[in-house]
Amino acid sequence: MLEVRDITKIYNPGAVTERRLFQHFSLTVDEGQFVAIVGSNGSGKTSLLNIICGSIPIESGDVLVDGTSITKMKDYQRYATMGRVYQNPSAGTCPNLTMLENLSLADNKGKAFGLGRAVDRKRVEYYRAQLSSLGLGLEDHLDMRMGALSGGQRQAVALLMATMTPLRFLILDEHTAALDPKTADIIMELTDKVVREKKLTAMMVTHNLRYAVEYGDRMLMMNRGHVVLDRSGAEKQQTTMNDILEMFNRISFEKEVE
């Protein structure tokens, strides 16, 4: 179980531009949940992910996994059990290295590095099998540089790399936002497949309301550091695009007129 407990986050404290985003904010995500998070810009969606991953500090509160605090752990320490896919397809991979070299780096996550070879040729067939599962025909191009792949191909490989080693939590930070609609749909189908097959606890920030409705078993809508909608199970399944769009537009309008 992942828990954000009583956190407060202030940007630019003491300055004219000070902004208090979270004030005694709490959220619990159960083991195995796939949570889709929506909200307008500045609602706190990405900040929440960054706090969970340890990318930004908090003024007070705690982040816990199974009741144990991870607040003082560095981000790279948290990534021992967390995988993250970013909005930019260029992030999360090394463009000047080949696909084989990128996969080898991901395969060695958490292991000790010595002076031996970085690429284990005995693992090549395993990498081919993993790439084949994506259905994009990348398994025969292991020697291609990552920078030569399309955005969708890179994002698919980044998703594979993020989940290659055993982990519990998958953090998806608008990972389809930079892709064209058709490619974004492919990446979402792959994401859903990976989450289900590996039985991961996943948190996905998205601006695509349709994805929030169609994928996952829990949906949150955030506004100014607060959860204004929380639906899961049967209640989420009964939620329609019109329901979410109406509420989203109402919140956006109220924000504009203030």
PDB file of C-alpha atoms in Angstrom:
ATOM      1  CA  MET A   1       0.000   0.000   0.000  1.00  0.00           C
ATOM      2  CA  LEU A   2       1.211   3.491  -0.883  1.00  0.00           C
ATOM      3  CA  GLU A   3       0.243   6.345   1.399  1.00  0.00           C
ATOM      4  CA  VAL A   4       0.743  10.095   1.251  1.00  0.00           C
ATOM      5  CA  ARG A   5      -0.013  11.319   4.752  1.00  0.00           C
ATOM      6  CA  ASP A   6      -0.736  14.878   5.866  1.00  0.00           C
ATOM      7  CA  ILE A   7       1.710  16.533   3.456  1.00  0.00           C
ATOM      8  CA  THR A   8       2.235  20.246   2.959  1.00  0.00           C
ATOM      9  CA  LYS A   9       4.035  21.578  -0.102  1.00  0.00           C
ATOM     10  CA  ILE A  10       4.910  25.251  -0.588  1.00  0.00           C
ATOM     11  CA  TYR A  11       6.608  26.578  -3.704  1.00  0.00           C
ATOM     12  CA  ASN A  12       8.913  29.625  -3.257  1.00  0.00           C
ATOM     13  CA  PRO A  13       8.303  29.952   0.501  1.00  0.00           C
ATOM     14  CA  GLY A  14       8.741  33.495   1.797  1.00  0.00           C
ATOM     15  CA  ALA A  15       8.840  35.024  -1.675  1.00  0.00           C
ATOM     16  CA  VAL A  16       6.282  37.221  -3.403  1.00  0.00           C
ATOM     17  CA  THR A  17       5.530  34.251  -5.662  1.00  0.00           C
ATOM     18  CA  GLU A  18       4.902  31.878  -2.729  1.00  0.00           C
ATOM     19  CA  ARG A  19       2.260  29.284  -3.549  1.00  0.00           C
ATOM     20  CA  ARG A  20       0.882  26.750  -1.108  1.00  0.00           C
ATOM     21  CA  LEU A  21      -0.171  23.768  -3.215  1.00  0.00           C
ATOM     22  CA  PHE A  22      -0.839  21.017  -0.666  1.00  0.00           C
ATOM     23  CA  GLN A  23      -2.048  21.708   2.861  1.00  0.00           C
ATOM     24  CA  HIS A  24      -2.328  18.602   5.087  1.00  0.00           C
ATOM     25  CA  PHE A  25      -3.093  16.485   2.024  1.00  0.00           C
ATOM     26  CA  SER A  26      -3.539  12.716   2.370  1.00  0.00           C
ATOM     27  CA  LEU A  27      -4.104   9.911  -0.136  1.00  0.00           C
ATOM     28  CA  THR A  28      -3.974   6.117   0.039  1.00  0.00           C
ATOM     29  CA  VAL A  29      -3.480   3.825  -2.953  1.00  0.00           C
ATOM     30  CA  ASP A  30      -4.166   0.132  -2.346  1.00  0.00           C
ATOM     31  CA  GLU A  31      -1.943  -2.646  -3.615  1.00  0.00           C
ATOM     32  CA  GLY A  32      -2.670  -3.465  -7.254  1.00  0.00           C
ATOM     33  CA  GLN A  33      -4.771  -0.375  -8.016  1.00  0.00           C
ATOM     34  CA  PHE A  34      -4.413   1.398 -11.348  1.00  0.00           C
ATOM     35  CA  VAL A  35      -5.229   5.036 -10.598  1.00  0.00           C
ATOM     36  CA  ALA A  36      -5.870   7.596 -13.351  1.00  0.00           C
ATOM     37  CA  ILE A  37      -5.433  11.221 -12.238  1.00  0.00           C
ATOM     38  CA  VAL A  38      -6.884  14.197 -14.128  1.00  0.00           C
ATOM     39  CA  GLY A  39      -7.122  17.909 -13.444  1.00  0.00           C
ATOM     40  CA  SER A  40      -6.317  21.287 -14.939  1.00  0.00           C
ATOM     41  CA  ASN A  41      -2.836  22.811 -15.011  1.00  0.00           C
ATOM     42  CA  GLY A  42      -1.660  23.681 -11.511  1.00  0.00           C
ATOM     43  CA  SER A  43      -4.006  21.231  -9.822  1.00  0.00           C
ATOM     44  CA  GLY A  44      -1.128  19.281  -8.264  1.00  0.00           C
ATOM     45  CA  LYS A  45      -1.139  16.136 -10.418  1.00  0.00           C
ATOM     46  CA  THR A  46       2.519  16.052 -11.413  1.00  0.00           C
ATOM     47  CA  SER A  47       3.645  17.539  -8.096  1.00  0.00           C
ATOM     48  CA  LEU A  48       1.988  14.593  -6.366  1.00  0.00           C
ATOM     49  CA  LEU A  49       3.949  12.139  -8.505  1.00  0.00           C
ATOM     50  CA  ASN A  50       7.163  14.058  -7.890  1.00  0.00           C
ATOM     51  CA  ILE A  51       6.596  13.949  -4.137  1.00  0.00           C
ATOM     52  CA  ILE A  52       5.974  10.204  -4.241  1.00  0.00           C
ATOM     53  CA  CYS A  53       9.126   9.656  -6.317  1.00  0.00           C
ATOM     54  CA  GLY A  54      11.231  11.957  -4.142  1.00  0.00           C
ATOM     55  CA  SER A  55      11.941  14.435  -6.952  1.00  0.00           C
ATOM     56  CA  ILE A  56      10.823  17.431  -4.868  1.00  0.00           C
ATOM     57  CA  PRO A  57      10.881  17.976  -1.081  1.00  0.00           C
ATOM     58  CA  ILE A  58       7.892  18.626   1.157  1.00  0.00           C
ATOM     59  CA  GLU A  59       7.549  21.001   4.101  1.00  0.00           C
ATOM     60  CA  SER A  60       5.836  18.436   6.312  1.00  0.00           C
ATOM     61  CA  GLY A  61       4.042  15.106   6.202  1.00  0.00           C
ATOM     62  CA  ASP A  62       5.103  11.635   5.185  1.00  0.00           C
ATOM     63  CA  VAL A  63       5.179   9.204   2.250  1.00  0.00           C
ATOM     64  CA  LEU A  64       4.845   5.568   3.295  1.00  0.00           C
ATOM     65  CA  VAL A  65       4.984   2.132   1.666  1.00  0.00           C
ATOM     66  CA  ASP A  66       3.284  -0.600   3.697  1.00  0.00           C
ATOM     67  CA  GLY A  67       3.411   1.667   6.737  1.00  0.00           C
ATOM     68  CA  THR A  68       7.140   2.369   6.462  1.00  0.00           C
ATOM     69  CA  SER A  69       8.265   5.935   5.753  1.00  0.00           C
ATOM     70  CA  ILE A  70      10.296   6.540   2.593  1.00  0.00           C
ATOM     71  CA  THR A  71      10.288  10.338   2.940  1.00  0.00           C
ATOM     72  CA  LYS A  72      14.000  10.551   3.748  1.00  0.00           C
ATOM     73  CA  MET A  73      14.987   8.191   0.940  1.00  0.00           C
ATOM     74  CA  LYS A  74      16.606   9.724  -2.158  1.00  0.00           C
ATOM     75  CA  ASP A  75      14.770   9.382  -5.458  1.00  0.00           C
ATOM     76  CA  TYR A  76      17.237   6.802  -6.817  1.00  0.00           C
ATOM     77  CA  GLN A  77      16.655   4.701  -3.703  1.00  0.00           C
ATOM     78  CA  ARG A  78      12.893   4.785  -4.198  1.00  0.00           C
ATOM     79  CA  TYR A  79      13.335   3.674  -7.805  1.00  0.00           C
ATOM     80  CA  ALA A  80      14.448   0.276  -6.509  1.00  0.00           C
ATOM     81  CA  THR A  81      10.725  -0.526  -6.294  1.00  0.00           C
ATOM     82  CA  MET A  82       9.356   2.169  -8.621  1.00  0.00           C
ATOM     83  CA  GLY A  83       9.423   2.578 -12.376  1.00  0.00           C
ATOM     84  CA  ARG A  84       8.616   5.875 -14.068  1.00  0.00           C
ATOM     85  CA  VAL A  85       7.739   6.832 -17.637  1.00  0.00           C
ATOM     86  CA  TYR A  86       7.872  10.532 -18.474  1.00  0.00           C
ATOM     87  CA  GLN A  87       5.911  12.760 -20.846  1.00  0.00           C
ATOM     88  CA  ASN A  88       8.907  13.390 -23.097  1.00  0.00           C
ATOM     89  CA  PRO A  89       9.784  10.276 -25.152  1.00  0.00           C
ATOM     90  CA  SER A  90      13.428  11.414 -24.980  1.00  0.00           C
ATOM     91  CA  ALA A  91      13.465  11.030 -21.194  1.00  0.00           C
ATOM     92  CA  GLY A  92      14.121   7.685 -19.581  1.00  0.00           C
ATOM     93  CA  THR A  93      16.345   6.443 -22.410  1.00  0.00           C
ATOM     94  CA  CYS A  94      19.841   7.236 -23.721  1.00  0.00           C
ATOM     95  CA  PRO A  95      19.514   8.464 -27.334  1.00  0.00           C
ATOM     96  CA  ASN A  96      23.156   7.858 -28.285  1.00  0.00           C
ATOM     97  CA  LEU A  97      23.131   4.233 -27.126  1.00  0.00           C
ATOM     98  CA  THR A  98      21.593   1.356 -29.033  1.00  0.00           C
ATOM     99  CA  MET A  99      18.383  -0.330 -28.012  1.00  0.00           C
ATOM    100  CA  LEU A 100      20.449  -3.303 -26.809  1.00  0.00           C
ATOM    101  CA  GLU A 101      22.607  -1.060 -24.639  1.00  0.00           C
ATOM    102  CA  ASN A 102      19.566   0.733 -23.212  1.00  0.00           C
ATOM    103  CA  LEU A 103      17.875  -2.547 -22.346  1.00  0.00           C
ATOM    104  CA  SER A 104      21.099  -3.793 -20.749  1.00  0.00           C
ATOM    105  CA  LEU A 105      21.252  -0.707 -18.546  1.00  0.00           C
ATOM    106  CA  ALA A 106      17.656  -1.223 -17.450  1.00  0.00           C
ATOM    107  CA  ASP A 107      18.300  -4.925 -16.873  1.00  0.00           C
ATOM    108  CA  ASN A 108      21.138  -4.047 -14.483  1.00  0.00           C
ATOM    109  CA  LYS A 109      19.053  -1.647 -12.395  1.00  0.00           C
ATOM    110  CA  GLY A 110      19.875  -2.091  -8.725  1.00  0.00           C
ATOM    111  CA  LYS A 111      22.809  -4.394  -9.385  1.00  0.00           C
ATOM    112  CA  ALA A 112      26.456  -3.690  -8.572  1.00  0.00           C
ATOM    113  CA  PHE A 113      28.508  -2.318 -11.476  1.00  0.00           C
ATOM    114  CA  GLY A 114      32.084  -3.490 -11.932  1.00  0.00           C
ATOM    115  CA  LEU A 115      34.609  -3.417 -14.752  1.00  0.00           C
ATOM    116  CA  GLY A 116      32.973  -6.217 -16.715  1.00  0.00           C
ATOM    117  CA  ARG A 117      31.044  -5.870 -19.950  1.00  0.00           C
ATOM    118  CA  ALA A 118      27.895  -3.783 -19.676  1.00  0.00           C
ATOM    119  CA  VAL A 119      26.047  -5.914 -22.257  1.00  0.00           C
ATOM    120  CA  ASP A 120      25.476  -9.577 -21.486  1.00  0.00           C
ATOM    121  CA  ARG A 121      25.112 -11.275 -24.870  1.00  0.00           C
ATOM    122  CA  LYS A 122      23.429 -14.221 -23.173  1.00  0.00           C
ATOM    123  CA  ARG A 123      20.454 -11.939 -22.529  1.00  0.00           C
ATOM    124  CA  VAL A 124      19.960 -10.902 -26.163  1.00  0.00           C
ATOM    125  CA  GLU A 125      17.249 -13.467 -26.863  1.00  0.00           C
ATOM    126  CA  TYR A 126      15.441 -12.383 -23.718  1.00  0.00           C
ATOM    127  CA  TYR A 127      15.534  -8.761 -24.914  1.00  0.00           C
ATOM    128  CA  ARG A 128      14.212  -9.831 -28.314  1.00  0.00           C
ATOM    129  CA  ALA A 129      11.345 -11.663 -26.659  1.00  0.00           C
ATOM    130  CA  GLN A 130      10.497  -8.613 -24.545  1.00  0.00           C
ATOM    131  CA  LEU A 131      10.532  -6.326 -27.572  1.00  0.00           C
ATOM    132  CA  SER A 132       8.464  -8.816 -29.557  1.00  0.00           C
ATOM    133  CA  SER A 133       5.748  -8.610 -26.887  1.00  0.00           C
ATOM    134  CA  LEU A 134       5.292  -4.927 -27.813  1.00  0.00           C
ATOM    135  CA  GLY A 135       4.131  -5.920 -31.299  1.00  0.00           C
ATOM    136  CA  LEU A 136       6.039  -3.095 -32.978  1.00  0.00           C
ATOM    137  CA  GLY A 137       8.637  -5.152 -34.849  1.00  0.00           C
ATOM    138  CA  LEU A 138      11.535  -3.741 -32.819  1.00  0.00           C
ATOM    139  CA  GLU A 139      13.010  -7.128 -31.894  1.00  0.00           C
ATOM    140  CA  ASP A 140      15.103  -7.227 -35.080  1.00  0.00           C
ATOM    141  CA  HIS A 141      16.624  -3.773 -34.569  1.00  0.00           C
ATOM    142  CA  LEU A 142      18.567  -4.137 -31.328  1.00  0.00           C
ATOM    143  CA  ASP A 143      21.587  -2.353 -32.812  1.00  0.00           C
ATOM    144  CA  MET A 144      19.575   0.744 -33.757  1.00  0.00           C
ATOM    145  CA  ARG A 145      20.270   3.867 -31.722  1.00  0.00           C
ATOM    146  CA  MET A 146      17.406   4.951 -29.502  1.00  0.00           C
ATOM    147  CA  GLY A 147      17.555   8.451 -30.969  1.00  0.00           C
ATOM    148  CA  ALA A 148      16.638   7.031 -34.385  1.00  0.00           C
ATOM    149  CA  LEU A 149      13.310   5.612 -33.171  1.00  0.00           C
ATOM    150  CA  SER A 150       9.998   7.431 -33.452  1.00  0.00           C
ATOM    151  CA  GLY A 151       8.479   8.995 -30.348  1.00  0.00           C
ATOM    152  CA  GLY A 152       5.977   6.166 -29.964  1.00  0.00           C
ATOM    153  CA  GLN A 153       8.638   3.495 -30.365  1.00  0.00           C
ATOM    154  CA  ARG A 154      10.850   5.174 -27.786  1.00  0.00           C
ATOM    155  CA  GLN A 155       7.970   5.476 -25.346  1.00  0.00           C
ATOM    156  CA  ALA A 156       7.144   1.788 -25.775  1.00  0.00           C
ATOM    157  CA  VAL A 157      10.770   0.846 -25.082  1.00  0.00           C
ATOM    158  CA  ALA A 158      10.855   3.257 -22.119  1.00  0.00           C
ATOM    159  CA  LEU A 159       7.785   1.505 -20.696  1.00  0.00           C
ATOM    160  CA  LEU A 160       9.504  -1.846 -21.158  1.00  0.00           C
ATOM    161  CA  MET A 161      12.707  -0.575 -19.533  1.00  0.00           C
ATOM    162  CA  ALA A 162      10.838   0.911 -16.566  1.00  0.00           C
ATOM    163  CA  THR A 163       9.237  -2.453 -15.794  1.00  0.00           C
ATOM    164  CA  MET A 164      12.048  -4.834 -16.762  1.00  0.00           C
ATOM    165  CA  THR A 165      13.273  -5.482 -13.211  1.00  0.00           C
ATOM    166  CA  PRO A 166      10.914  -6.564 -10.399  1.00  0.00           C
ATOM    167  CA  LEU A 167       9.040  -3.565  -8.999  1.00  0.00           C
ATOM    168  CA  ARG A 168       5.786  -2.711  -7.270  1.00  0.00           C
ATOM    169  CA  PHE A 169       4.880   0.777  -8.428  1.00  0.00           C
ATOM    170  CA  LEU A 170       4.620   2.247 -11.916  1.00  0.00           C
ATOM    171  CA  ILE A 171       4.462   6.052 -12.201  1.00  0.00           C
ATOM    172  CA  LEU A 172       3.167   7.404 -15.519  1.00  0.00           C
ATOM    173  CA  ASP A 173       3.582  11.148 -15.960  1.00  0.00           C
ATOM    174  CA  GLU A 174       1.438  12.110 -18.993  1.00  0.00           C
ATOM    175  CA  HIS A 175       3.342   9.460 -20.930  1.00  0.00           C
ATOM    176  CA  THR A 176       1.105   9.724 -24.021  1.00  0.00           C
ATOM    177  CA  ALA A 177       0.835  13.531 -24.185  1.00  0.00           C
ATOM    178  CA  ALA A 178       3.605  14.027 -26.779  1.00  0.00           C
ATOM    179  CA  LEU A 179       2.327  11.316 -29.131  1.00  0.00           C
ATOM    180  CA  ASP A 180      -0.138  11.406 -32.007  1.00  0.00           C
ATOM    181  CA  PRO A 181      -3.599   9.957 -31.194  1.00  0.00           C
ATOM    182  CA  LYS A 182      -3.065   6.577 -32.895  1.00  0.00           C
ATOM    183  CA  THR A 183       0.330   6.004 -31.281  1.00  0.00           C
ATOM    184  CA  ALA A 184      -1.005   7.184 -27.915  1.00  0.00           C
ATOM    185  CA  ASP A 185      -3.751   4.548 -28.115  1.00  0.00           C
ATOM    186  CA  ILE A 186      -1.134   1.852 -28.790  1.00  0.00           C
ATOM    187  CA  ILE A 187       0.963   2.960 -25.814  1.00  0.00           C
ATOM    188  CA  MET A 188      -2.108   2.966 -23.554  1.00  0.00           C
ATOM    189  CA  GLU A 189      -3.001  -0.578 -24.601  1.00  0.00           C
ATOM    190  CA  LEU A 190       0.576  -1.664 -23.876  1.00  0.00           C
ATOM    191  CA  THR A 191       0.471   0.136 -20.531  1.00  0.00           C
ATOM    192  CA  ASP A 192      -2.727  -1.616 -19.500  1.00  0.00           C
ATOM    193  CA  LYS A 193      -1.276  -4.960 -20.552  1.00  0.00           C
ATOM    194  CA  VAL A 194       1.948  -4.440 -18.568  1.00  0.00           C
ATOM    195  CA  VAL A 195       0.114  -3.282 -15.435  1.00  0.00           C
ATOM    196  CA  ARG A 196      -2.241  -6.266 -15.484  1.00  0.00           C
ATOM    197  CA  GLU A 197       0.333  -8.924 -16.359  1.00  0.00           C
ATOM    198  CA  LYS A 198       2.884  -7.726 -13.803  1.00  0.00           C
ATOM    199  CA  LYS A 199       0.202  -6.932 -11.201  1.00  0.00           C
ATOM    200  CA  LEU A 200       1.616  -3.467 -10.552  1.00  0.00           C
ATOM    201  CA  THR A 201       0.249  -0.603  -8.515  1.00  0.00           C
ATOM    202  CA  ALA A 202       0.089   2.220 -11.057  1.00  0.00           C
ATOM    203  CA  MET A 203      -0.558   5.972 -10.914  1.00  0.00           C
ATOM    204  CA  MET A 204      -1.143   7.717 -14.242  1.00  0.00           C
ATOM    205  CA  VAL A 205      -1.470  11.458 -14.721  1.00  0.00           C
ATOM    206  CA  THR A 206      -3.225  12.250 -17.989  1.00  0.00           C
ATOM    207  CA  HIS A 207      -4.923  15.151 -19.749  1.00  0.00           C
ATOM    208  CA  ASN A 208      -6.841  12.674 -21.879  1.00  0.00           C
ATOM    209  CA  LEU A 209     -10.194  12.289 -20.111  1.00  0.00           C
ATOM    210  CA  ARG A 210     -11.101   9.290 -22.282  1.00  0.00           C
ATOM    211  CA  TYR A 211      -8.091   7.360 -21.033  1.00  0.00           C
ATOM    212  CA  ALA A 212      -9.026   8.196 -17.454  1.00  0.00           C
ATOM    213  CA  VAL A 213     -12.513   6.780 -18.053  1.00  0.00           C
ATOM    214  CA  GLU A 214     -11.494   3.694 -20.042  1.00  0.00           C
ATOM    215  CA  TYR A 215      -8.385   2.581 -18.149  1.00  0.00           C
ATOM    216  CA  GLY A 216      -7.678   1.726 -14.544  1.00  0.00           C
ATOM    217  CA  ASP A 217      -9.944   0.822 -11.663  1.00  0.00           C
ATOM    218  CA  ARG A 218      -9.842   4.174  -9.847  1.00  0.00           C
ATOM    219  CA  MET A 219     -10.050   7.755 -11.053  1.00  0.00           C
ATOM    220  CA  LEU A 220      -9.141  10.958  -9.238  1.00  0.00           C
ATOM    221  CA  MET A 221      -9.813  14.539 -10.298  1.00  0.00           C
ATOM    222  CA  MET A 222      -7.648  17.158  -8.623  1.00  0.00           C
ATOM    223  CA  ASN A 223      -8.091  20.897  -8.255  1.00  0.00           C
ATOM    224  CA  ARG A 224      -5.700  23.259  -6.448  1.00  0.00           C
ATOM    225  CA  GLY A 225      -4.116  20.539  -4.363  1.00  0.00           C
ATOM    226  CA  HIS A 226      -7.366  18.806  -3.430  1.00  0.00           C
ATOM    227  CA  VAL A 227      -9.074  15.645  -4.646  1.00  0.00           C
ATOM    228  CA  VAL A 228     -12.510  16.774  -5.815  1.00  0.00           C
ATOM    229  CA  LEU A 229     -13.559  13.437  -7.316  1.00  0.00           C
ATOM    230  CA  ASP A 230     -12.606   9.900  -6.298  1.00  0.00           C
ATOM    231  CA  ARG A 231     -14.349   6.994  -8.008  1.00  0.00           C
ATOM    232  CA  SER A 232     -13.354   3.337  -8.043  1.00  0.00           C
ATOM    233  CA  GLY A 233     -14.767  -0.095  -8.815  1.00  0.00           C
ATOM    234  CA  ALA A 234     -18.319  -0.218 -10.103  1.00  0.00           C
ATOM    235  CA  GLU A 235     -18.796   3.524  -9.571  1.00  0.00           C
ATOM    236  CA  LYS A 236     -15.887   4.270 -11.905  1.00  0.00           C
ATOM    237  CA  GLN A 237     -17.134   1.780 -14.493  1.00  0.00           C
ATOM    238  CA  GLN A 238     -20.443   3.626 -14.599  1.00  0.00           C
ATOM    239  CA  THR A 239     -18.739   7.002 -15.075  1.00  0.00           C
ATOM    240  CA  THR A 240     -19.089   8.432 -18.580  1.00  0.00           C
ATOM    241  CA  MET A 241     -17.063  10.940 -20.536  1.00  0.00           C
ATOM    242  CA  ASN A 242     -19.917  13.433 -20.232  1.00  0.00           C
ATOM    243  CA  ASP A 243     -19.830  13.150 -16.424  1.00  0.00           C
ATOM    244  CA  ILE A 244     -16.126  13.910 -16.259  1.00  0.00           C
ATOM    245  CA  LEU A 245     -16.160  16.578 -18.965  1.00  0.00           C
ATOM    246  CA  GLU A 246     -19.008  18.453 -17.266  1.00  0.00           C
ATOM    247  CA  MET A 247     -17.206  18.509 -13.919  1.00  0.00           C
ATOM    248  CA  PHE A 248     -13.860  19.379 -15.512  1.00  0.00           C
ATOM    249  CA  ASN A 249     -15.370  22.299 -17.422  1.00  0.00           C
ATOM    250  CA  ARG A 250     -17.182  23.569 -14.335  1.00  0.00           C
ATOM    251  CA  ILE A 251     -13.996  23.590 -12.272  1.00  0.00           C
ATOM    252  CA  SER A 252     -12.052  25.274 -15.083  1.00  0.00           C
ATOM    253  CA  PHE A 253     -14.748  27.961 -15.421  1.00  0.00           C
ATOM    254  CA  GLU A 254     -14.797  28.648 -11.675  1.00  0.00           C
ATOM    255  CA  LYS A 255     -11.011  29.016 -11.755  1.00  0.00           C
ATOM    256  CA  GLU A 256     -11.163  31.536 -14.615  1.00  0.00           C
ATOM    257  CA  VAL A 257     -13.811  33.791 -13.065  1.00  0.00           C
ATOM    258  CA  GLU A 258     -12.067  34.178  -9.706  1.00  0.00           C
TER     259      GLU A 258
END
